[in-house]
PDB file of C-alpha atoms and ligand atoms in Angstrom:
ATOM      1  CA  MET A  26      -7.716  19.553 -52.472  1.00 42.00           C
ATOM      2  CA  VAL A  27     -11.519  19.572 -52.186  1.00 42.00           C
ATOM      3  CA  ASN A  28     -13.161  22.842 -51.294  1.00 46.00           C
ATOM      4  CA  THR A  29     -16.908  22.601 -50.889  1.00 46.00           C
ATOM      5  CA  LYS A  30     -17.694  26.076 -49.596  1.00 47.00           C
ATOM      6  CA  GLY A  31     -16.153  28.202 -52.361  1.00 45.00           C
ATOM      7  CA  GLY A  32     -13.105  28.896 -50.228  1.00 51.00           C
ATOM      8  CA  ASN A  33      -9.794  30.595 -50.927  1.00 58.00           C
ATOM      9  CA  ILE A  34      -8.614  28.718 -53.983  1.00 56.00           C
ATOM     10  CA  PRO A  35     -11.676  29.230 -56.242  1.00 63.00           C
ATOM     11  CA  LYS A  36     -11.945  32.831 -55.032  1.00 68.00           C
ATOM     12  CA  LEU A  37      -8.321  33.466 -55.862  1.00 62.00           C
ATOM     13  CA  ALA A  38      -8.754  31.869 -59.264  1.00 68.00           C
ATOM     14  CA  MET A  39     -11.839  33.979 -59.939  1.00 67.00           C
ATOM     15  CA  THR A  40     -10.086  37.171 -58.865  1.00 68.00           C
ATOM     16  CA  THR A  41      -7.092  36.380 -61.059  1.00 65.00           C
ATOM     17  CA  PHE A  42      -9.378  35.627 -64.011  1.00 63.00           C
ATOM     18  CA  CYS A  43     -11.316  38.882 -63.528  1.00 61.00           C
ATOM     19  CA  MET A  44      -8.097  40.858 -63.283  1.00 63.00           C
ATOM     20  CA  ALA A  45      -6.812  39.255 -66.489  1.00 63.00           C
ATOM     21  CA  VAL A  46     -10.039  40.087 -68.359  1.00 60.00           C
ATOM     22  CA  PHE A  47      -9.946  43.616 -66.969  1.00 59.00           C
ATOM     23  CA  ALA A  48      -6.325  44.026 -68.041  1.00 61.00           C
ATOM     24  CA  MET A  49      -7.126  42.792 -71.548  1.00 57.00           C
ATOM     25  CA  MET A  50     -10.024  45.251 -71.873  1.00 58.00           C
ATOM     26  CA  PHE A  51      -7.684  48.166 -71.299  1.00 55.00           C
ATOM     27  CA  TYR A  52      -4.691  46.850 -73.166  1.00 55.00           C
ATOM     28  CA  VAL A  53      -3.781  49.154 -76.056  1.00 53.00           C
ATOM     29  CA  ALA A  54      -1.198  47.961 -78.567  1.00 53.00           C
ATOM     30  CA  ASN A  55       1.582  50.543 -78.773  1.00 57.00           C
ATOM     31  CA  ALA A  56       3.676  50.307 -81.923  1.00 58.00           C
ATOM     32  CA  SER A  57       5.154  53.807 -82.019  1.00 68.00           C
ATOM     33  CA  ASP A  58       8.568  54.945 -80.848  1.00 75.00           C
ATOM     34  CA  PRO A  59       9.046  54.990 -77.053  1.00 74.00           C
ATOM     35  CA  THR A  60       7.944  58.117 -75.190  1.00 77.00           C
ATOM     36  CA  PRO A  61      10.920  60.370 -74.452  1.00 77.00           C
ATOM     37  CA  LEU A  62      12.158  59.885 -70.901  1.00 72.00           C
ATOM     38  CA  GLN A  63      13.726  63.340 -70.797  1.00 78.00           C
ATOM     39  CA  ASP A  64      13.445  66.644 -72.726  1.00 82.00           C
ATOM     40  CA  PHE A  65      15.736  65.427 -75.454  1.00 84.00           C
ATOM     41  CA  CYS A  66      18.364  62.880 -76.291  1.00 85.00           C
ATOM     42  CA  VAL A  67      20.553  64.016 -79.171  1.00 86.00           C
ATOM     43  CA  GLY A  68      22.187  60.896 -80.562  1.00 86.00           C
ATOM     44  CA  VAL A  69      25.930  60.333 -80.611  1.00 85.00           C
ATOM     45  CA  ASN A  70      27.879  57.858 -82.647  1.00 83.00           C
ATOM     46  CA  ASP A  71      30.784  57.695 -80.208  1.00 79.00           C
ATOM     47  CA  PRO A  72      29.728  55.405 -77.317  1.00 73.00           C
ATOM     48  CA  ASN A  73      32.505  56.851 -75.104  1.00 77.00           C
ATOM     49  CA  SER A  74      30.828  60.268 -74.967  1.00 74.00           C
ATOM     50  CA  ALA A  75      27.373  58.844 -74.122  1.00 69.00           C
ATOM     51  CA  VAL A  76      25.760  59.258 -70.702  1.00 71.00           C
ATOM     52  CA  VAL A  77      22.111  58.186 -71.052  1.00 66.00           C
ATOM     53  CA  VAL A  78      20.464  55.483 -73.132  1.00 68.00           C
ATOM     54  CA  ASN A  79      16.981  55.837 -74.642  1.00 65.00           C
ATOM     55  CA  GLY A  80      16.857  54.525 -78.220  1.00 67.00           C
ATOM     56  CA  ARG A  81      20.217  55.616 -79.618  1.00 83.00           C
ATOM     57  CA  LEU A  82      22.860  56.585 -77.069  1.00 86.00           C
ATOM     58  CA  CYS A  83      22.361  60.169 -75.868  1.00 87.00           C
ATOM     59  CA  LYS A  84      24.876  62.941 -76.157  1.00 90.00           C
ATOM     60  CA  ASN A  85      25.835  64.479 -72.823  1.00 91.00           C
ATOM     61  CA  PRO A  86      23.245  67.308 -72.343  1.00 93.00           C
ATOM     62  CA  ASN A  87      26.087  69.617 -71.258  1.00 95.00           C
ATOM     63  CA  ASP A  88      27.573  69.278 -74.723  1.00 95.00           C
ATOM     64  CA  VAL A  89      24.279  69.795 -76.609  1.00 96.00           C
ATOM     65  CA  THR A  90      23.837  73.032 -78.578  1.00 97.00           C
ATOM     66  CA  ILE A  91      21.109  74.400 -80.843  1.00 98.00           C
ATOM     67  CA  ASN A  92      23.020  72.987 -83.802  1.00 98.00           C
ATOM     68  CA  ASP A  93      22.190  69.467 -82.624  1.00 97.00           C
ATOM     69  CA  PHE A  94      18.524  70.231 -83.366  1.00 98.00           C
ATOM     70  CA  LEU A  95      19.118  71.612 -86.855  1.00 98.00           C
ATOM     71  CA  TYR A  96      19.373  69.862 -90.215  1.00 98.00           C
ATOM     72  CA  LYS A  97      20.329  72.281 -92.960  1.00 98.00           C
ATOM     73  CA  ARG A  98      20.351  70.293 -96.168  1.00 97.00           C
ATOM     74  CA  PHE A  99      16.636  69.805 -96.719  1.00 98.00           C
ATOM     75  CA  ASN A 100      16.786  72.226 -99.657  1.00 98.00           C
ATOM     76  CA  VAL A 101      19.265  70.001-101.522  1.00 98.00           C
ATOM     77  CA  PRO A 102      17.490  67.969-104.227  1.00 98.00           C
ATOM     78  CA  GLY A 103      18.261  64.268-104.551  1.00 98.00           C
ATOM     79  CA  ASP A 104      19.739  63.107-107.839  1.00 97.00           C
ATOM     80  CA  THR A 105      16.858  61.844-109.998  1.00 97.00           C
ATOM     81  CA  ASN A 106      19.122  60.620-112.782  1.00 96.00           C
ATOM     82  CA  ASN A 107      18.219  56.949-112.220  1.00 93.00           C
ATOM     83  CA  ALA A 108      15.980  54.334-113.825  1.00 91.00           C
ATOM     84  CA  GLN A 109      12.843  55.415-111.946  1.00 94.00           C
ATOM     85  CA  GLY A 110      13.454  59.159-112.206  1.00 96.00           C
ATOM     86  CA  ALA A 111      12.877  59.895-108.511  1.00 97.00           C
ATOM     87  CA  ASN A 112      14.909  60.203-105.331  1.00 98.00           C
ATOM     88  CA  ALA A 113      13.560  60.082-101.752  1.00 98.00           C
ATOM     89  CA  THR A 114      15.930  61.576 -99.182  1.00 98.00           C
ATOM     90  CA  LEU A 115      14.903  60.271 -95.770  1.00 98.00           C
ATOM     91  CA  VAL A 116      15.976  62.615 -92.974  1.00 98.00           C
ATOM     92  CA  ASP A 117      15.725  60.089 -90.158  1.00 96.00           C
ATOM     93  CA  ILE A 118      17.892  59.082 -87.182  1.00 94.00           C
ATOM     94  CA  ASN A 119      20.533  57.780 -89.575  1.00 93.00           C
ATOM     95  CA  LEU A 120      21.022  61.225 -91.125  1.00 96.00           C
ATOM     96  CA  PHE A 121      19.957  63.518 -88.279  1.00 97.00           C
ATOM     97  CA  LEU A 122      20.792  62.503 -84.694  1.00 95.00           C
ATOM     98  CA  GLY A 123      18.622  65.302 -83.222  1.00 96.00           C
ATOM     99  CA  VAL A 124      15.425  63.283 -83.877  1.00 95.00           C
ATOM    100  CA  ASN A 125      16.558  60.553 -81.484  1.00 93.00           C
ATOM    101  CA  THR A 126      13.641  59.522 -79.159  1.00 90.00           C
ATOM    102  CA  GLN A 127      11.323  62.188 -80.660  1.00 92.00           C
ATOM    103  CA  GLY A 128       9.262  59.843 -82.883  1.00 93.00           C
ATOM    104  CA  VAL A 129       9.560  62.012 -86.006  1.00 96.00           C
ATOM    105  CA  ALA A 130      11.403  62.024 -89.335  1.00 97.00           C
ATOM    106  CA  MET A 131      11.013  63.786 -92.698  1.00 98.00           C
ATOM    107  CA  ALA A 132      11.712  63.127 -96.334  1.00 98.00           C
ATOM    108  CA  ARG A 133      11.953  65.169 -99.486  1.00 98.00           C
ATOM    109  CA  VAL A 134      11.033  63.381-102.669  1.00 98.00           C
ATOM    110  CA  ASP A 135      12.345  64.764-105.948  1.00 98.00           C
ATOM    111  CA  PHE A 136      10.772  63.674-109.214  1.00 98.00           C
ATOM    112  CA  ALA A 137      12.165  64.029-112.733  1.00 97.00           C
ATOM    113  CA  PRO A 138       9.480  64.517-115.441  1.00 96.00           C
ATOM    114  CA  TYR A 139       7.236  61.406-115.312  1.00 96.00           C
ATOM    115  CA  GLY A 140       9.456  60.022-112.523  1.00 96.00           C
ATOM    116  CA  LEU A 141       8.185  57.295-110.185  1.00 97.00           C
ATOM    117  CA  ASN A 142       8.722  56.914-106.439  1.00 98.00           C
ATOM    118  CA  THR A 143       8.654  53.154-106.769  1.00 97.00           C
ATOM    119  CA  PRO A 144       6.140  51.021-104.761  1.00 98.00           C
ATOM    120  CA  HIS A 145       7.498  50.709-101.212  1.00 98.00           C
ATOM    121  CA  LEU A 146       6.438  50.609 -97.573  1.00 98.00           C
ATOM    122  CA  HIS A 147       7.640  51.941 -94.236  1.00 97.00           C
ATOM    123  CA  PRO A 148       7.499  49.153 -91.633  1.00 95.00           C
ATOM    124  CA  ARG A 149       7.742  51.409 -88.569  1.00 94.00           C
ATOM    125  CA  GLY A 150       5.958  54.661 -89.408  1.00 95.00           C
ATOM    126  CA  SER A 151       2.821  56.279 -90.777  1.00 97.00           C
ATOM    127  CA  GLU A 152       3.481  58.909 -93.447  1.00 98.00           C
ATOM    128  CA  ILE A 153       1.907  62.267 -94.227  1.00 98.00           C
ATOM    129  CA  PHE A 154       2.914  63.476 -97.693  1.00 98.00           C
ATOM    130  CA  ALA A 155       2.525  66.999 -99.101  1.00 98.00           C
ATOM    131  CA  VAL A 156       2.880  67.980-102.763  1.00 98.00           C
ATOM    132  CA  VAL A 157       5.012  71.134-102.992  1.00 98.00           C
ATOM    133  CA  GLU A 158       5.339  71.240-106.781  1.00 98.00           C
ATOM    134  CA  GLY A 159       3.725  69.273-109.597  1.00 98.00           C
ATOM    135  CA  THR A 160       0.866  66.835-110.133  1.00 97.00           C
ATOM    136  CA  MET A 161       1.132  63.156-109.326  1.00 97.00           C
ATOM    137  CA  TYR A 162      -0.791  59.916-109.374  1.00 97.00           C
ATOM    138  CA  ALA A 163      -0.514  58.315-105.924  1.00 98.00           C
ATOM    139  CA  GLY A 164      -1.996  55.363-104.133  1.00 98.00           C
ATOM    140  CA  PHE A 165      -1.657  52.716-101.474  1.00 98.00           C
ATOM    141  CA  VAL A 166      -2.805  49.112-101.157  1.00 98.00           C
ATOM    142  CA  THR A 167      -4.422  47.620 -98.056  1.00 97.00           C
ATOM    143  CA  SER A 168      -3.697  44.206 -96.545  1.00 97.00           C
ATOM    144  CA  GLY A 169      -6.918  43.117 -98.298  1.00 97.00           C
ATOM    145  CA  TYR A 170      -5.401  44.205-101.682  1.00 97.00           C
ATOM    146  CA  LYS A 171      -7.749  47.139-102.141  1.00 97.00           C
ATOM    147  CA  LEU A 172      -6.165  50.027-104.008  1.00 97.00           C
ATOM    148  CA  TYR A 173      -6.865  53.580-102.865  1.00 98.00           C
ATOM    149  CA  ASP A 174      -5.569  55.922-105.578  1.00 97.00           C
ATOM    150  CA  THR A 175      -5.913  59.555-106.560  1.00 97.00           C
ATOM    151  CA  ILE A 176      -4.408  62.484-108.435  1.00 97.00           C
ATOM    152  CA  LEU A 177      -2.535  64.865-106.144  1.00 98.00           C
ATOM    153  CA  LYS A 178      -1.957  68.514-107.012  1.00 98.00           C
ATOM    154  CA  LYS A 179       0.268  71.158-105.472  1.00 98.00           C
ATOM    155  CA  GLY A 180      -0.949  71.815-101.923  1.00 98.00           C
ATOM    156  CA  ASP A 181      -2.578  68.404-101.489  1.00 98.00           C
ATOM    157  CA  VAL A 182      -1.676  66.266 -98.475  1.00 98.00           C
ATOM    158  CA  ILE A 183      -2.205  62.508 -98.265  1.00 98.00           C
ATOM    159  CA  VAL A 184      -1.715  59.943 -95.483  1.00 98.00           C
ATOM    160  CA  PHE A 185      -0.055  56.628 -96.252  1.00 98.00           C
ATOM    161  CA  PRO A 186      -0.959  54.237 -93.415  1.00 97.00           C
ATOM    162  CA  GLN A 187       1.887  52.472 -91.637  1.00 96.00           C
ATOM    163  CA  GLY A 188       3.246  49.395 -93.365  1.00 97.00           C
ATOM    164  CA  LEU A 189       1.084  49.630 -96.507  1.00 98.00           C
ATOM    165  CA  ILE A 190       2.608  49.620-100.002  1.00 98.00           C
ATOM    166  CA  HIS A 191       2.343  53.025-101.696  1.00 98.00           C
ATOM    167  CA  PHE A 192       3.743  54.969-104.673  1.00 98.00           C
ATOM    168  CA  GLN A 193       3.693  58.322-106.471  1.00 98.00           C
ATOM    169  CA  LEU A 194       4.107  58.951-110.209  1.00 97.00           C
ATOM    170  CA  ASN A 195       4.876  62.426-111.527  1.00 96.00           C
ATOM    171  CA  LEU A 196       2.315  63.104-114.268  1.00 96.00           C
ATOM    172  CA  GLY A 197       3.996  66.279-115.438  1.00 94.00           C
ATOM    173  CA  ARG A 198       6.614  67.026-118.041  1.00 94.00           C
ATOM    174  CA  THR A 199       8.349  69.181-115.422  1.00 96.00           C
ATOM    175  CA  GLU A 200      10.075  68.239-112.160  1.00 98.00           C
ATOM    176  CA  ALA A 201       7.925  67.653-109.075  1.00 98.00           C
ATOM    177  CA  LEU A 202       8.666  67.898-105.346  1.00 98.00           C
ATOM    178  CA  ALA A 203       7.024  66.572-102.190  1.00 98.00           C
ATOM    179  CA  TYR A 204       7.789  66.759 -98.477  1.00 98.00           C
ATOM    180  CA  ALA A 205       6.814  63.879 -96.206  1.00 98.00           C
ATOM    181  CA  SER A 206       6.783  63.400 -92.433  1.00 98.00           C
ATOM    182  CA  PHE A 207       6.788  60.177 -90.433  1.00 98.00           C
ATOM    183  CA  GLY A 208       5.677  59.217 -86.936  1.00 96.00           C
ATOM    184  CA  SER A 209       8.956  57.461 -86.239  1.00 94.00           C
ATOM    185  CA  GLN A 210      12.581  58.467 -85.971  1.00 94.00           C
ATOM    186  CA  ASN A 211      13.366  55.389 -88.053  1.00 93.00           C
ATOM    187  CA  PRO A 212      10.395  54.501 -90.311  1.00 95.00           C
ATOM    188  CA  GLY A 213      12.545  52.370 -92.656  1.00 95.00           C
ATOM    189  CA  ARG A 214      11.883  51.882 -96.357  1.00 97.00           C
ATOM    190  CA  VAL A 215      11.303  48.559 -98.142  1.00 97.00           C
ATOM    191  CA  ASN A 216      11.058  48.625-101.938  1.00 97.00           C
ATOM    192  CA  VAL A 217       8.714  45.930-103.253  1.00 97.00           C
ATOM    193  CA  ALA A 218      10.819  45.036-106.307  1.00 95.00           C
ATOM    194  CA  ASP A 219      14.119  44.986-104.419  1.00 93.00           C
ATOM    195  CA  SER A 220      12.799  42.846-101.590  1.00 95.00           C
ATOM    196  CA  VAL A 221      11.925  40.164-104.155  1.00 95.00           C
ATOM    197  CA  PHE A 222      14.479  40.537-106.968  1.00 93.00           C
ATOM    198  CA  ALA A 223      17.502  42.157-105.331  1.00 90.00           C
ATOM    199  CA  THR A 224      18.021  40.242-102.086  1.00 89.00           C
ATOM    200  CA  THR A 225      21.366  39.016-100.744  1.00 84.00           C
ATOM    201  CA  PRO A 226      21.622  36.113-101.185  1.00 84.00           C
ATOM    202  CA  ARG A 227      19.144  35.657-104.009  1.00 87.00           C
ATOM    203  CA  ILE A 228      15.755  34.095-103.287  1.00 90.00           C
ATOM    204  CA  LEU A 229      15.649  30.644-104.909  1.00 91.00           C
ATOM    205  CA  ASN A 230      14.246  30.666-108.433  1.00 90.00           C
ATOM    206  CA  ASP A 231      11.918  27.834-107.382  1.00 92.00           C
ATOM    207  CA  VAL A 232      10.278  30.206-104.925  1.00 94.00           C
ATOM    208  CA  LEU A 233       9.865  33.025-107.413  1.00 95.00           C
ATOM    209  CA  THR A 234       8.757  30.933-110.414  1.00 95.00           C
ATOM    210  CA  LYS A 235       6.063  29.298-108.304  1.00 96.00           C
ATOM    211  CA  GLY A 236       5.198  32.492-106.429  1.00 96.00           C
ATOM    212  CA  PHE A 237       4.726  34.536-109.601  1.00 97.00           C
ATOM    213  CA  GLN A 238       3.625  31.642-111.845  1.00 97.00           C
ATOM    214  CA  VAL A 239       6.180  32.422-114.565  1.00 96.00           C
ATOM    215  CA  ASP A 240       9.257  30.571-115.833  1.00 95.00           C
ATOM    216  CA  GLU A 241      12.889  31.218-114.919  1.00 93.00           C
ATOM    217  CA  VAL A 242      13.594  33.419-117.944  1.00 94.00           C
ATOM    218  CA  VAL A 243      11.087  35.981-116.704  1.00 94.00           C
ATOM    219  CA  ILE A 244      12.509  35.834-113.164  1.00 93.00           C
ATOM    220  CA  GLU A 245      16.071  36.347-114.431  1.00 90.00           C
ATOM    221  CA  GLN A 246      14.923  39.229-116.584  1.00 90.00           C
ATOM    222  CA  LEU A 247      13.310  40.894-113.564  1.00 91.00           C
ATOM    223  CA  ARG A 248      16.362  40.198-111.400  1.00 89.00           C
ATOM    224  CA  SER A 249      18.663  41.835-113.919  1.00 86.00           C
ATOM    225  CA  GLN A 250      16.611  45.045-113.667  1.00 85.00           C
ATOM    226  CA  PHE A 251      16.917  45.330-109.904  1.00 81.00           C
ATOM    227  CA  SER A 252      19.925  43.449-108.635  1.00 70.00           C
ATOM    228  CA  PRO A 253      23.161  45.430-108.616  1.00 63.00           C
ATOM    229  CA  GLU A 254      25.178  42.223-108.435  1.00 59.00           C
ATOM    230  CA  ASN A 255      26.455  40.436-111.525  1.00 48.00           C
ATOM    231  CA  ILE A 256      23.597  38.366-112.852  1.00 47.00           C
ATOM    232  CA  SER A 257      24.555  35.218-114.616  1.00 47.00           C
ATOM    233  CA  PHE A 258      21.694  32.998-115.757  1.00 44.00           C
ATOM    234  CA  ASN A 259      23.305  29.827-114.434  1.00 46.00           C
ATOM    235  CA  THR A 260      24.119  31.008-110.910  1.00 49.00           C
ATOM    236  CA  GLY A 261      20.535  30.703-109.646  1.00 51.00           C
ATOM    237  CA  ARG A 262      20.467  28.135-106.831  1.00 55.00           C
ATOM    238  CA  SER A 263      17.725  25.560-107.151  1.00 63.00           C
ATOM    239  CA  ILE A 264      16.646  23.326-104.282  1.00 64.00           C
ATOM    240  CA  LEU A 265      14.371  21.349-106.588  1.00 64.00           C
ATOM    241  CA  LYS A 266      17.249  20.667-109.001  1.00 65.00           C
ATOM    242  CA  LEU A 267      19.438  19.710-106.055  1.00 64.00           C
ATOM    243  CA  LEU A 268      16.757  17.362-104.694  1.00 69.00           C
ATOM    244  CA  SER A 269      16.122  15.766-108.105  1.00 68.00           C
ATOM    245  CA  GLN A 270      19.842  15.027-108.343  1.00 66.00           C
ATOM    246  CA  THR A 271      19.922  13.587-104.824  1.00 64.00           C
ATOM    247  CA  PHE A 272      16.838  11.370-104.970  1.00 58.00           C
TER     248      PHE A 272
HETATM  249  C1  NAG B 304      19.697  60.196-104.499  1.00 65.44           C
HETATM  250  O1  NAG B 304      20.436  61.397-104.398  1.00 65.44           O
HETATM  251  C2  NAG B 304      21.614  61.293-103.631  1.00 65.44           C
HETATM  252  C3  NAG B 304      22.201  62.674-103.507  1.00 65.44           C
HETATM  253  O2  NAG B 304      22.341  63.266-104.782  1.00 65.44           O
HETATM  254  C4  NAG B 304      22.548  60.297-104.269  1.00 65.44           C
HETATM  255  O3  NAG B 304      23.707  60.142-103.485  1.00 65.44           O
HETATM  256  C5  NAG B 304      21.849  58.961-104.406  1.00 65.44           C
HETATM  257  O4  NAG B 304      22.672  58.041-105.091  1.00 65.44           O
HETATM  258  C6  NAG B 304      20.538  59.132-105.158  1.00 65.44           C
HETATM  259  N1  NAG B 304      19.807  57.851-105.152  1.00 65.44           N
HETATM  260  C7  NAG B 304      19.365  57.286-106.272  1.00 65.44           C
HETATM  261  C8  NAG B 304      18.599  56.016-106.096  1.00 65.44           C
HETATM  262  O5  NAG B 304      19.532  57.762-107.378  1.00 65.44           O
HETATM  263  C1  NAG B 305      30.123  38.647-114.361  1.00 65.44           C
HETATM  264  O1  NAG B 305      30.285  37.245-114.342  1.00 65.44           O
HETATM  265  C2  NAG B 305      30.965  36.743-115.493  1.00 65.44           C
HETATM  266  C3  NAG B 305      30.956  35.216-115.439  1.00 65.44           C
HETATM  267  O2  NAG B 305      31.309  34.756-114.160  1.00 65.44           O
HETATM  268  C4  NAG B 305      32.390  37.319-115.524  1.00 65.44           C
HETATM  269  O3  NAG B 305      33.074  36.862-116.651  1.00 65.44           O
HETATM  270  C5  NAG B 305      32.298  38.849-115.545  1.00 65.44           C
HETATM  271  O4  NAG B 305      33.587  39.391-115.470  1.00 65.44           O
HETATM  272  C6  NAG B 305      31.457  39.371-114.383  1.00 65.44           C
HETATM  273  N1  NAG B 305      31.267  40.792-114.531  1.00 65.44           N
HETATM  274  C7  NAG B 305      31.371  41.608-113.504  1.00 65.44           C
HETATM  275  C8  NAG B 305      31.132  43.059-113.808  1.00 65.44           C
HETATM  276  O5  NAG B 305      31.630  41.259-112.369  1.00 65.44           O
END
């Protein structure tokens, strides 16, 4: 259709284009938990007693009491008798249904002397971390591989940006303690070592030898440190071996 006088079709196209540009200018990426659609929504595990859905199923408000908003075990230390000498107890939606739809969670991190809260990240939440007892070396790494690190003392608070790998190492010969808060009811936790060396099923050795530029012995040694499953040297699957046998 030819339109010589700048008629309806070009005008419509122009209007649509302008509206799209306008919309893009004011578009703000929103990666946090959804805004609550009512005062509260205490989670329930039994779907039969649920009446409203917003995130987790909501408990019937008529059945909600003050106890649904209380978690009373935050004073209980995690067991630090493990290889790293630290234990992070994440009080999130999985442990405390009262946080459902509220966009918050907490953690207490207990450190044995010289214990390490191993390098990890939280895919869905920013973290604010307060040292309650002890002195620690802490840091995080940006997506450009820049390390921001520092020594934290009792009373210091640090922010770990969402999704960035971070860690804390107790520098003291006594136990240390920190409290952390998250801007998500379910921030998640991904340990760097486990996500490479303790996956189910195992990542192919060909991927890890090439990725880390070391031979299989080193990969198996690292696996044996992190994987809870029975590690036998010969069980590693190898696509390259398979292909070399096929072709
Ligand atoms: C952390 O502490 C809890 C409670 O004592 C325990 O069940 C859990 O196994 C500990 N985690 C690690 C990694 O030691
Ligand atoms: C580990 O695997 C070996 C060889 O398959 C087997 O003999 C052994 O019983 C296994 N150990 C455990 C703890 O599963």
